[in-house]
Structure formats: structure tokens, C-alpha cells
Amino acid sequence: MPISEDLKQAIRQRARYICEYCHSPERLSANRFTIDHVIPKSLGGSDTFDNLALACRRCNERRYNFVASIDPQTKSIVAIFNPRQQNWAEHFIWTNRGIIIQGTTPTGRATCIRLDLNDTRYPEEDSIQETRRFWLKTGLHPPIDDPWQN
């Protein structure tokens, strides 16, 4: 059964209209963000409010049905960030004036790798980093209560 429009709107409001993984603002996107299953349906997840998150298309597609990744520092397999059970600010900070998301914990680092939150596979001028530079000019990025390190 499809997720109702009312439930989608409640998820968007709970997320404050930002991607719950990369903290991109939905209002600066050409399209509405997608609804992500934190525990994928393919792994037994449900369509309940407590298992759904707002995700930009980039994060949703890169997350696919992965729930774990490798922390590049410890080389351990760890669960990726779960926006229903964890606080973003406890696992990530913005660096380079709001251009780069840096994982500060094994979960944060593994999530940065799994979701390629900084588009490191692409030339910087053709990546989310360039987009974030533009967004900074709008004053809508990054979210005001996100932690920073310059």
C-alpha cells in the first residue's frame, strides 16, 4: 500500500524539510524529496512513521537497502546513521565553511562513505560541493543548528 500524502507531509515536517542524511534543504531542490525506509522493506522494514525518513534523491539512491558500511578509520563494519534513533550532530560536522560533511564517529564516517555525502567520486566543480557553495549564498544552508568546524 502506498504511503499516504498526509504521512509524507508529517515526515517532511518532522525533518524540517531537510534530507535527514546529508542535511540538504528540500526548498532548494527542483523536486520534493523522497521517503526513505530506514529499515528497508526488503529487510523487513515497515511503512510506519517511525521507520520513514525524508531523503534527497542522491542519498536515497545511494543508500539503496544498505544498513551498514565500513568505517575507514577502524576498518570495522558498522551500522550507518539511523535518523530515527540517532542525532545527526552527534555523528557529523560541517567543515570547509559548510561544504564538506565530516563523520566524527564510526557511524558518521561509514555513512559518509556509503552515501558518498561529499560526492568524492566526481570532480569538485561537478559535485554536491559546488552546489553547497551556491546554497551558502542563499543563507538556507547548512541548517543553523548543525555543528561546524572551520
Tab-separated table of N, CA and C in Angstrom:
chain	number	residue	atom	x	y	z
A	1	MET	N	0.850	-1.184	0.000
A	1	MET	CA	0.000	0.000	0.000
A	1	MET	C	0.895	1.246	0.000
A	2	PRO	N	0.606	2.213	-0.854
A	2	PRO	CA	1.437	3.416	-0.911
A	2	PRO	C	1.325	4.255	0.369
A	3	ILE	N	2.380	5.007	0.616
A	3	ILE	CA	2.409	5.903	1.778
A	3	ILE	C	1.501	7.090	1.469
A	4	SER	N	0.611	7.413	2.376
A	4	SER	CA	-0.367	8.477	2.147
A	4	SER	C	0.309	9.844	2.079
A	5	GLU	N	-0.342	10.764	1.414
A	5	GLU	CA	0.173	12.139	1.320
A	5	GLU	C	0.247	12.789	2.699
A	6	ASP	N	-0.718	12.496	3.560
A	6	ASP	CA	-0.690	13.047	4.921
A	6	ASP	C	0.533	12.556	5.684
A	7	LEU	N	0.863	11.264	5.555
A	7	LEU	CA	2.032	10.719	6.232
A	7	LEU	C	3.311	11.314	5.642
A	8	LYS	N	3.376	11.454	4.335
A	8	LYS	CA	4.537	12.086	3.702
A	8	LYS	C	4.740	13.501	4.225
A	9	GLN	N	3.655	14.250	4.346
A	9	GLN	CA	3.768	15.622	4.833
A	9	GLN	C	4.226	15.645	6.291
A	10	ALA	N	3.749	14.733	7.094
A	10	ALA	CA	4.177	14.663	8.501
A	10	ALA	C	5.671	14.346	8.586
A	11	ILE	N	6.157	13.490	7.711
A	11	ILE	CA	7.588	13.150	7.680
A	11	ILE	C	8.397	14.367	7.262
A	12	ARG	N	7.937	15.088	6.254
A	12	ARG	CA	8.629	16.300	5.800
A	12	ARG	C	8.692	17.334	6.915
A	13	GLN	N	7.605	17.524	7.631
A	13	GLN	CA	7.587	18.487	8.735
A	13	GLN	C	8.521	18.063	9.863
A	14	ARG	N	8.487	16.774	10.219
A	14	ARG	CA	9.362	16.280	11.289
A	14	ARG	C	10.827	16.533	10.925
A	15	ALA	N	11.178	16.374	9.646
A	15	ALA	CA	12.550	16.555	9.174
A	15	ALA	C	12.912	18.024	8.966
A	16	ARG	N	11.965	18.910	9.167
A	16	ARG	CA	12.176	20.344	8.939
A	16	ARG	C	12.572	20.624	7.483
A	17	TYR	N	12.066	19.761	6.584
A	17	TYR	CA	12.253	19.932	5.142
A	17	TYR	C	13.722	19.865	4.720
A	18	ILE	N	14.511	19.049	5.429
A	18	ILE	CA	15.890	18.796	5.019
A	18	ILE	C	16.100	17.287	4.931
A	19	CYS	N	17.006	16.874	4.072
A	19	CYS	CA	17.359	15.464	3.974
A	19	CYS	C	17.931	15.048	5.319
A	20	GLU	N	17.432	13.953	5.841
A	20	GLU	CA	17.858	13.533	7.170
A	20	GLU	C	19.241	12.888	7.168
A	21	TYR	N	19.832	12.699	5.999
A	21	TYR	CA	21.177	12.136	5.904
A	21	TYR	C	22.221	13.223	5.609
A	22	CYS	N	22.042	13.980	4.544
A	22	CYS	CA	23.051	14.982	4.149
A	22	CYS	C	22.678	16.412	4.524
A	23	HIS	N	21.512	16.603	5.068
A	23	HIS	CA	21.007	17.912	5.501
A	23	HIS	C	20.890	18.933	4.377
A	24	SER	N	20.663	18.452	3.157
A	24	SER	CA	20.348	19.358	2.051
A	24	SER	C	18.935	19.889	2.241
A	25	PRO	N	18.703	21.161	1.921
A	25	PRO	CA	17.362	21.738	2.071
A	25	PRO	C	16.448	21.388	0.891
A	26	GLU	N	15.291	20.862	1.209
A	26	GLU	CA	14.340	20.490	0.164
A	26	GLU	C	13.902	21.706	-0.651
A	27	ARG	N	13.765	22.851	-0.031
A	27	ARG	CA	13.251	24.016	-0.756
A	27	ARG	C	14.202	24.511	-1.842
A	28	LEU	N	15.458	24.064	-1.806
A	28	LEU	CA	16.395	24.435	-2.856
A	28	LEU	C	16.522	23.356	-3.928
A	29	SER	N	15.690	22.336	-3.846
A	29	SER	CA	15.689	21.253	-4.815
A	29	SER	C	14.584	21.484	-5.842
A	30	ALA	N	14.821	21.024	-7.044
A	30	ALA	CA	13.798	21.147	-8.089
A	30	ALA	C	12.628	20.203	-7.835
A	31	ASN	N	12.860	19.155	-7.054
A	31	ASN	CA	11.822	18.160	-6.774
A	31	ASN	C	11.679	17.947	-5.273
A	32	ARG	N	10.504	17.504	-4.878
A	32	ARG	CA	10.323	17.110	-3.484
A	32	ARG	C	11.211	15.913	-3.199
A	33	PHE	N	11.657	15.840	-1.949
A	33	PHE	CA	12.491	14.717	-1.543
A	33	PHE	C	11.658	13.448	-1.435
A	34	THR	N	12.349	12.332	-1.387
A	34	THR	CA	11.698	11.034	-1.316
A	34	THR	C	11.544	10.581	0.137
A	35	ILE	N	10.716	9.581	0.320
A	35	ILE	CA	10.539	8.979	1.631
A	35	ILE	C	11.376	7.702	1.644
A	36	ASP	N	12.275	7.629	2.596
A	36	ASP	CA	13.205	6.511	2.720
A	36	ASP	C	12.776	5.598	3.859
A	37	HIS	N	12.891	4.307	3.642
A	37	HIS	CA	12.657	3.328	4.699
A	37	HIS	C	13.974	3.126	5.447
A	38	VAL	N	14.047	3.539	6.701
A	38	VAL	CA	15.270	3.421	7.486
A	38	VAL	C	15.695	1.958	7.550
A	39	ILE	N	14.794	1.085	7.917
A	39	ILE	CA	14.994	-0.355	7.756
A	39	ILE	C	14.261	-0.692	6.461
A	40	PRO	N	15.015	-1.015	5.406
A	40	PRO	CA	14.378	-1.250	4.109
A	40	PRO	C	13.301	-2.327	4.164
A	41	LYS	N	12.292	-2.145	3.346
A	41	LYS	CA	11.219	-3.153	3.279
A	41	LYS	C	11.788	-4.514	2.903
A	42	SER	N	12.827	-4.529	2.073
A	42	SER	CA	13.443	-5.802	1.671
A	42	SER	C	14.095	-6.519	2.848
A	43	LEU	N	14.330	-5.785	3.945
A	43	LEU	CA	14.911	-6.382	5.145
A	43	LEU	C	13.899	-6.447	6.285
A	44	GLY	N	12.614	-6.319	5.949
A	44	GLY	CA	11.558	-6.449	6.953
A	44	GLY	C	11.050	-5.144	7.523
A	45	GLY	N	11.498	-4.012	6.992
A	45	GLY	CA	11.028	-2.708	7.474
A	45	GLY	C	9.590	-2.438	7.082
A	46	SER	N	8.973	-1.517	7.800
A	46	SER	CA	7.554	-1.216	7.597
A	46	SER	C	7.367	0.187	7.018
A	47	ASP	N	6.116	0.501	6.708
A	47	ASP	CA	5.728	1.826	6.228
A	47	ASP	C	5.251	2.723	7.365
A	48	THR	N	5.646	2.435	8.586
A	48	THR	CA	5.196	3.239	9.724
A	48	THR	C	6.019	4.509	9.858
A	49	PHE	N	5.443	5.506	10.480
A	49	PHE	CA	6.072	6.806	10.702
A	49	PHE	C	7.464	6.645	11.322
A	50	ASP	N	7.620	5.721	12.257
A	50	ASP	CA	8.879	5.529	12.970
A	50	ASP	C	9.951	4.838	12.137
A	51	ASN	N	9.616	4.386	10.933
A	51	ASN	CA	10.606	3.749	10.066
A	51	ASN	C	10.833	4.550	8.783
A	52	LEU	N	10.317	5.743	8.722
A	52	LEU	CA	10.421	6.538	7.498
A	52	LEU	C	11.218	7.811	7.754
A	53	ALA	N	11.984	8.209	6.749
A	53	ALA	CA	12.808	9.409	6.840
A	53	ALA	C	12.718	10.178	5.525
A	54	LEU	N	12.931	11.474	5.601
A	54	LEU	CA	12.983	12.297	4.400
A	54	LEU	C	14.400	12.224	3.840
A	55	ALA	N	14.523	11.939	2.554
A	55	ALA	CA	15.839	11.803	1.930
A	55	ALA	C	15.842	12.446	0.555
A	56	CYS	N	16.923	13.162	0.264
A	56	CYS	CA	17.075	13.672	-1.099
A	56	CYS	C	17.290	12.462	-2.011
A	57	ARG	N	17.099	12.667	-3.277
A	57	ARG	CA	17.222	11.564	-4.234
A	57	ARG	C	18.632	10.969	-4.205
A	58	ARG	N	19.654	11.817	-4.091
A	58	ARG	CA	21.040	11.315	-4.031
A	58	ARG	C	21.204	10.323	-2.891
A	59	CYS	N	20.823	10.728	-1.686
A	59	CYS	CA	21.004	9.862	-0.520
A	59	CYS	C	20.137	8.617	-0.615
A	60	ASN	N	18.902	8.777	-1.050
A	60	ASN	CA	18.002	7.632	-1.147
A	60	ASN	C	18.547	6.594	-2.126
A	61	GLU	N	19.025	7.032	-3.268
A	61	GLU	CA	19.541	6.092	-4.257
A	61	GLU	C	20.843	5.446	-3.807
A	62	ARG	N	21.693	6.193	-3.149
A	62	ARG	CA	22.975	5.643	-2.708
A	62	ARG	C	22.819	4.734	-1.490
A	63	ARG	N	21.812	4.990	-0.690
A	63	ARG	CA	21.570	4.145	0.485
A	63	ARG	C	21.011	2.802	0.057
A	64	TYR	N	20.154	2.828	-0.975
A	64	TYR	CA	19.536	1.613	-1.513
A	64	TYR	C	18.953	0.816	-0.359
A	65	ASN	N	19.431	-0.392	-0.116
A	65	ASN	CA	18.926	-1.137	1.034
A	65	ASN	C	20.053	-1.455	2.022
A	66	PHE	N	21.123	-0.667	1.969
A	66	PHE	CA	22.241	-0.862	2.883
A	66	PHE	C	21.899	-0.337	4.279
A	67	VAL	N	22.299	-1.084	5.273
A	67	VAL	CA	22.123	-0.655	6.666
A	67	VAL	C	23.462	-0.597	7.391
A	68	ALA	N	24.548	-0.971	6.704
A	68	ALA	CA	25.884	-0.958	7.306
A	68	ALA	C	26.910	-0.579	6.250
A	69	SER	N	28.088	-0.199	6.734
A	69	SER	CA	29.196	0.137	5.860
A	69	SER	C	30.480	-0.013	6.662
A	70	ILE	N	31.600	0.231	6.025
A	70	ILE	CA	32.895	0.108	6.698
A	70	ILE	C	33.377	1.482	7.139
A	71	ASP	N	33.745	1.574	8.409
A	71	ASP	CA	34.371	2.792	8.926
A	71	ASP	C	35.808	2.806	8.412
A	72	PRO	N	36.189	3.806	7.613
A	72	PRO	CA	37.534	3.804	7.030
A	72	PRO	C	38.650	3.927	8.072
A	73	GLN	N	38.327	4.416	9.238
A	73	GLN	CA	39.358	4.593	10.270
A	73	GLN	C	39.626	3.298	11.036
A	74	THR	N	38.557	2.628	11.467
A	74	THR	CA	38.729	1.403	12.257
A	74	THR	C	38.687	0.139	11.414
A	75	LYS	N	38.258	0.256	10.165
A	75	LYS	CA	38.075	-0.866	9.241
A	75	LYS	C	37.009	-1.848	9.727
A	76	SER	N	36.150	-1.416	10.621
A	76	SER	CA	35.067	-2.244	11.155
A	76	SER	C	33.789	-2.007	10.362
A	77	ILE	N	32.954	-3.023	10.289
A	77	ILE	CA	31.624	-2.864	9.707
A	77	ILE	C	30.716	-2.318	10.801
A	78	VAL	N	30.065	-1.199	10.510
A	78	VAL	CA	29.177	-0.562	11.483
A	78	VAL	C	27.865	-0.180	10.815
A	79	ALA	N	26.842	-0.035	11.621
A	79	ALA	CA	25.549	0.435	11.110
A	79	ALA	C	25.698	1.862	10.617
A	80	ILE	N	25.021	2.180	9.504
A	80	ILE	CA	25.026	3.566	9.047
A	80	ILE	C	24.033	4.363	9.884
A	81	PHE	N	24.094	5.665	9.745
A	81	PHE	CA	23.280	6.590	10.525
A	81	PHE	C	21.795	6.272	10.406
A	82	ASN	N	21.136	6.237	11.547
A	82	ASN	CA	19.696	5.970	11.614
A	82	ASN	C	19.026	7.227	12.173
A	83	PRO	N	18.377	8.016	11.313
A	83	PRO	CA	17.781	9.271	11.784
A	83	PRO	C	16.634	9.095	12.777
A	84	ARG	N	16.101	7.902	12.901
A	84	ARG	CA	15.036	7.664	13.876
A	84	ARG	C	15.589	7.344	15.259
A	85	GLN	N	16.838	6.936	15.335
A	85	GLN	CA	17.412	6.549	16.626
A	85	GLN	C	18.620	7.374	17.029
A	86	GLN	N	19.162	8.160	16.107
A	86	GLN	CA	20.387	8.893	16.387
A	86	GLN	C	20.236	10.374	16.044
A	87	ASN	N	21.080	11.177	16.667
A	87	ASN	CA	21.097	12.619	16.453
A	87	ASN	C	22.218	12.943	15.463
A	88	TRP	N	21.888	13.650	14.392
A	88	TRP	CA	22.856	13.976	13.331
A	88	TRP	C	24.095	14.657	13.910
A	89	ALA	N	23.896	15.602	14.801
A	89	ALA	CA	25.004	16.390	15.356
A	89	ALA	C	25.972	15.554	16.191
A	90	GLU	N	25.577	14.375	16.595
A	90	GLU	CA	26.476	13.505	17.359
A	90	GLU	C	27.384	12.675	16.451
A	91	HIS	N	27.152	12.712	15.147
A	91	HIS	CA	27.917	11.879	14.219
A	91	HIS	C	28.581	12.651	13.086
A	92	PHE	N	28.169	13.908	12.877
A	92	PHE	CA	28.665	14.678	11.735
A	92	PHE	C	28.918	16.130	12.132
A	93	ILE	N	29.840	16.759	11.411
A	93	ILE	CA	30.034	18.209	11.494
A	93	ILE	C	30.249	18.724	10.072
A	94	TRP	N	29.991	20.017	9.912
A	94	TRP	CA	30.298	20.685	8.642
A	94	TRP	C	31.700	21.246	8.740
A	95	THR	N	32.497	21.045	7.691
A	95	THR	CA	33.820	21.654	7.603
A	95	THR	C	33.897	22.433	6.302
A	96	ASN	N	35.012	23.131	6.123
A	96	ASN	CA	35.232	23.915	4.907
A	96	ASN	C	34.068	24.883	4.680
A	97	ARG	N	33.667	25.551	5.752
A	97	ARG	CA	32.605	26.578	5.721
A	97	ARG	C	31.251	26.064	5.259
A	98	GLY	N	30.946	24.800	5.557
A	98	GLY	CA	29.641	24.261	5.202
A	98	GLY	C	29.604	23.530	3.878
A	99	ILE	N	30.771	23.188	3.352
A	99	ILE	CA	30.844	22.495	2.070
A	99	ILE	C	30.971	20.982	2.253
A	100	ILE	N	31.711	20.565	3.279
A	100	ILE	CA	32.036	19.155	3.496
A	100	ILE	C	31.361	18.645	4.767
A	101	ILE	N	30.726	17.473	4.676
A	101	ILE	CA	30.228	16.783	5.863
A	101	ILE	C	31.322	15.818	6.296
A	102	GLN	N	31.728	15.943	7.551
A	102	GLN	CA	32.748	15.052	8.086
A	102	GLN	C	32.123	14.165	9.157
A	103	GLY	N	32.317	12.869	9.031
A	103	GLY	CA	31.869	11.945	10.064
A	103	GLY	C	32.799	12.029	11.257
A	104	THR	N	32.248	12.104	12.449
A	104	THR	CA	33.052	12.232	13.664
A	104	THR	C	33.038	10.966	14.515
A	105	THR	N	32.284	9.969	14.096
A	105	THR	CA	32.182	8.697	14.801
A	105	THR	C	32.289	7.595	13.756
A	106	PRO	N	32.467	6.347	14.184
A	106	PRO	CA	32.454	5.261	13.192
A	106	PRO	C	31.178	5.282	12.345
A	107	THR	N	30.034	5.505	12.965
A	107	THR	CA	28.772	5.584	12.220
A	107	THR	C	28.796	6.729	11.223
A	108	GLY	N	29.251	7.893	11.639
A	108	GLY	CA	29.309	9.045	10.748
A	108	GLY	C	30.256	8.823	9.579
A	109	ARG	N	31.437	8.299	9.872
A	109	ARG	CA	32.407	8.055	8.798
A	109	ARG	C	31.901	6.999	7.823
A	110	ALA	N	31.319	5.919	8.343
A	110	ALA	CA	30.787	4.859	7.474
A	110	ALA	C	29.641	5.384	6.614
A	111	THR	N	28.810	6.241	7.180
A	111	THR	CA	27.692	6.820	6.426
A	111	THR	C	28.212	7.742	5.332
A	112	CYS	N	29.224	8.552	5.647
A	112	CYS	CA	29.808	9.433	4.629
A	112	CYS	C	30.314	8.623	3.439
A	113	ILE	N	30.924	7.483	3.718
A	113	ILE	CA	31.438	6.628	2.642
A	113	ILE	C	30.293	5.968	1.877
A	114	ARG	N	29.370	5.323	2.579
A	114	ARG	CA	28.279	4.577	1.934
A	114	ARG	C	27.430	5.483	1.062
A	115	LEU	N	27.073	6.674	1.574
A	115	LEU	CA	26.195	7.579	0.833
A	115	LEU	C	26.990	8.591	0.000
A	116	ASP	N	28.317	8.518	0.067
A	116	ASP	CA	29.197	9.468	-0.628
A	116	ASP	C	28.654	10.893	-0.442
A	117	LEU	N	28.504	11.277	0.810
A	117	LEU	CA	27.846	12.544	1.146
A	117	LEU	C	28.532	13.775	0.575
A	118	ASN	N	29.797	13.642	0.159
A	118	ASN	CA	30.516	14.784	-0.394
A	118	ASN	C	30.865	14.621	-1.866
A	119	ASP	N	30.247	13.641	-2.521
A	119	ASP	CA	30.474	13.400	-3.961
A	119	ASP	C	31.958	13.295	-4.301
A	120	THR	N	32.709	12.552	-3.526
A	120	THR	CA	34.147	12.456	-3.767
A	120	THR	C	34.489	11.687	-5.038
A	121	ARG	N	33.518	11.019	-5.631
A	121	ARG	CA	33.759	10.278	-6.877
A	121	ARG	C	33.799	11.193	-8.100
A	122	TYR	N	33.365	12.423	-7.938
A	122	TYR	CA	33.209	13.330	-9.069
A	122	TYR	C	34.142	14.520	-8.933
A	123	PRO	N	34.442	15.193	-10.048
A	123	PRO	CA	35.231	16.430	-9.944
A	123	PRO	C	34.487	17.431	-9.045
A	124	GLU	N	35.219	18.118	-8.198
A	124	GLU	CA	34.602	19.013	-7.220
A	124	GLU	C	33.660	20.029	-7.853
A	125	GLU	N	34.019	20.555	-9.017
A	125	GLU	CA	33.177	21.568	-9.656
A	125	GLU	C	31.894	20.983	-10.244
A	126	ASP	N	31.773	19.662	-10.272
A	126	ASP	CA	30.580	18.992	-10.791
A	126	ASP	C	29.988	18.082	-9.708
A	127	SER	N	29.980	18.576	-8.479
A	127	SER	CA	29.554	17.730	-7.362
A	127	SER	C	28.639	18.510	-6.423
A	128	ILE	N	28.174	17.823	-5.406
A	128	ILE	CA	27.339	18.458	-4.380
A	128	ILE	C	28.116	19.563	-3.674
A	129	GLN	N	29.437	19.474	-3.666
A	129	GLN	CA	30.231	20.522	-3.018
A	129	GLN	C	30.027	21.869	-3.708
A	130	GLU	N	30.000	21.863	-5.025
A	130	GLU	CA	29.763	23.109	-5.765
A	130	GLU	C	28.343	23.621	-5.511
A	131	THR	N	27.401	22.708	-5.447
A	131	THR	CA	26.018	23.086	-5.156
A	131	THR	C	25.922	23.711	-3.770
A	132	ARG	N	26.622	23.129	-2.796
A	132	ARG	CA	26.599	23.684	-1.436
A	132	ARG	C	27.192	25.089	-1.396
A	133	ARG	N	28.203	25.342	-2.201
A	133	ARG	CA	28.755	26.709	-2.270
A	133	ARG	C	27.668	27.701	-2.690
A	134	PHE	N	26.882	27.296	-3.676
A	134	PHE	CA	25.778	28.145	-4.124
A	134	PHE	C	24.737	28.304	-3.015
A	135	TRP	N	24.375	27.187	-2.375
A	135	TRP	CA	23.365	27.229	-1.316
A	135	TRP	C	23.792	28.137	-0.172
A	136	LEU	N	25.073	28.177	0.142
A	136	LEU	CA	25.556	29.041	1.223
A	136	LEU	C	25.162	30.499	0.975
A	137	LYS	N	25.172	30.879	-0.283
A	137	LYS	CA	24.818	32.255	-0.646
A	137	LYS	C	23.357	32.575	-0.344
A	138	THR	N	22.499	31.548	-0.294
A	138	THR	CA	21.078	31.773	-0.016
A	138	THR	C	20.798	31.974	1.466
A	139	GLY	N	21.743	31.547	2.309
A	139	GLY	CA	21.521	31.600	3.751
A	139	GLY	C	20.673	30.456	4.264
A	140	LEU	N	20.322	29.523	3.403
A	140	LEU	CA	19.479	28.389	3.800
A	140	LEU	C	20.285	27.119	4.041
A	141	HIS	N	21.588	27.212	3.956
A	141	HIS	CA	22.462	26.055	4.132
A	141	HIS	C	23.723	26.499	4.840
A	142	PRO	N	24.268	25.653	5.698
A	142	PRO	CA	23.665	24.460	6.283
A	142	PRO	C	22.660	24.846	7.360
A	143	PRO	N	21.886	23.884	7.845
A	143	PRO	CA	20.920	24.206	8.898
A	143	PRO	C	21.601	24.904	10.076
A	144	ILE	N	20.938	25.885	10.606
A	144	ILE	CA	21.520	26.772	11.616
A	144	ILE	C	22.004	26.046	12.870
A	145	ASP	N	21.373	24.948	13.225
A	145	ASP	CA	21.755	24.260	14.462
A	145	ASP	C	22.731	23.101	14.244
A	146	ASP	N	23.229	22.926	13.026
A	146	ASP	CA	24.232	21.890	12.753
A	146	ASP	C	25.597	22.325	13.285
A	147	PRO	N	26.390	21.382	13.777
A	147	PRO	CA	27.731	21.732	14.285
A	147	PRO	C	28.705	22.047	13.147
A	148	TRP	N	29.649	22.936	13.437
A	148	TRP	CA	30.638	23.411	12.468
A	148	TRP	C	32.035	23.216	13.011
A	149	GLN	N	32.981	23.130	12.102
A	149	GLN	CA	34.394	23.218	12.428
A	149	GLN	C	35.065	23.850	11.217
A	150	ASN	N	35.673	24.978	11.394
A	150	ASN	CA	36.340	25.644	10.256
A	150	ASN	C	37.778	25.246	10.150
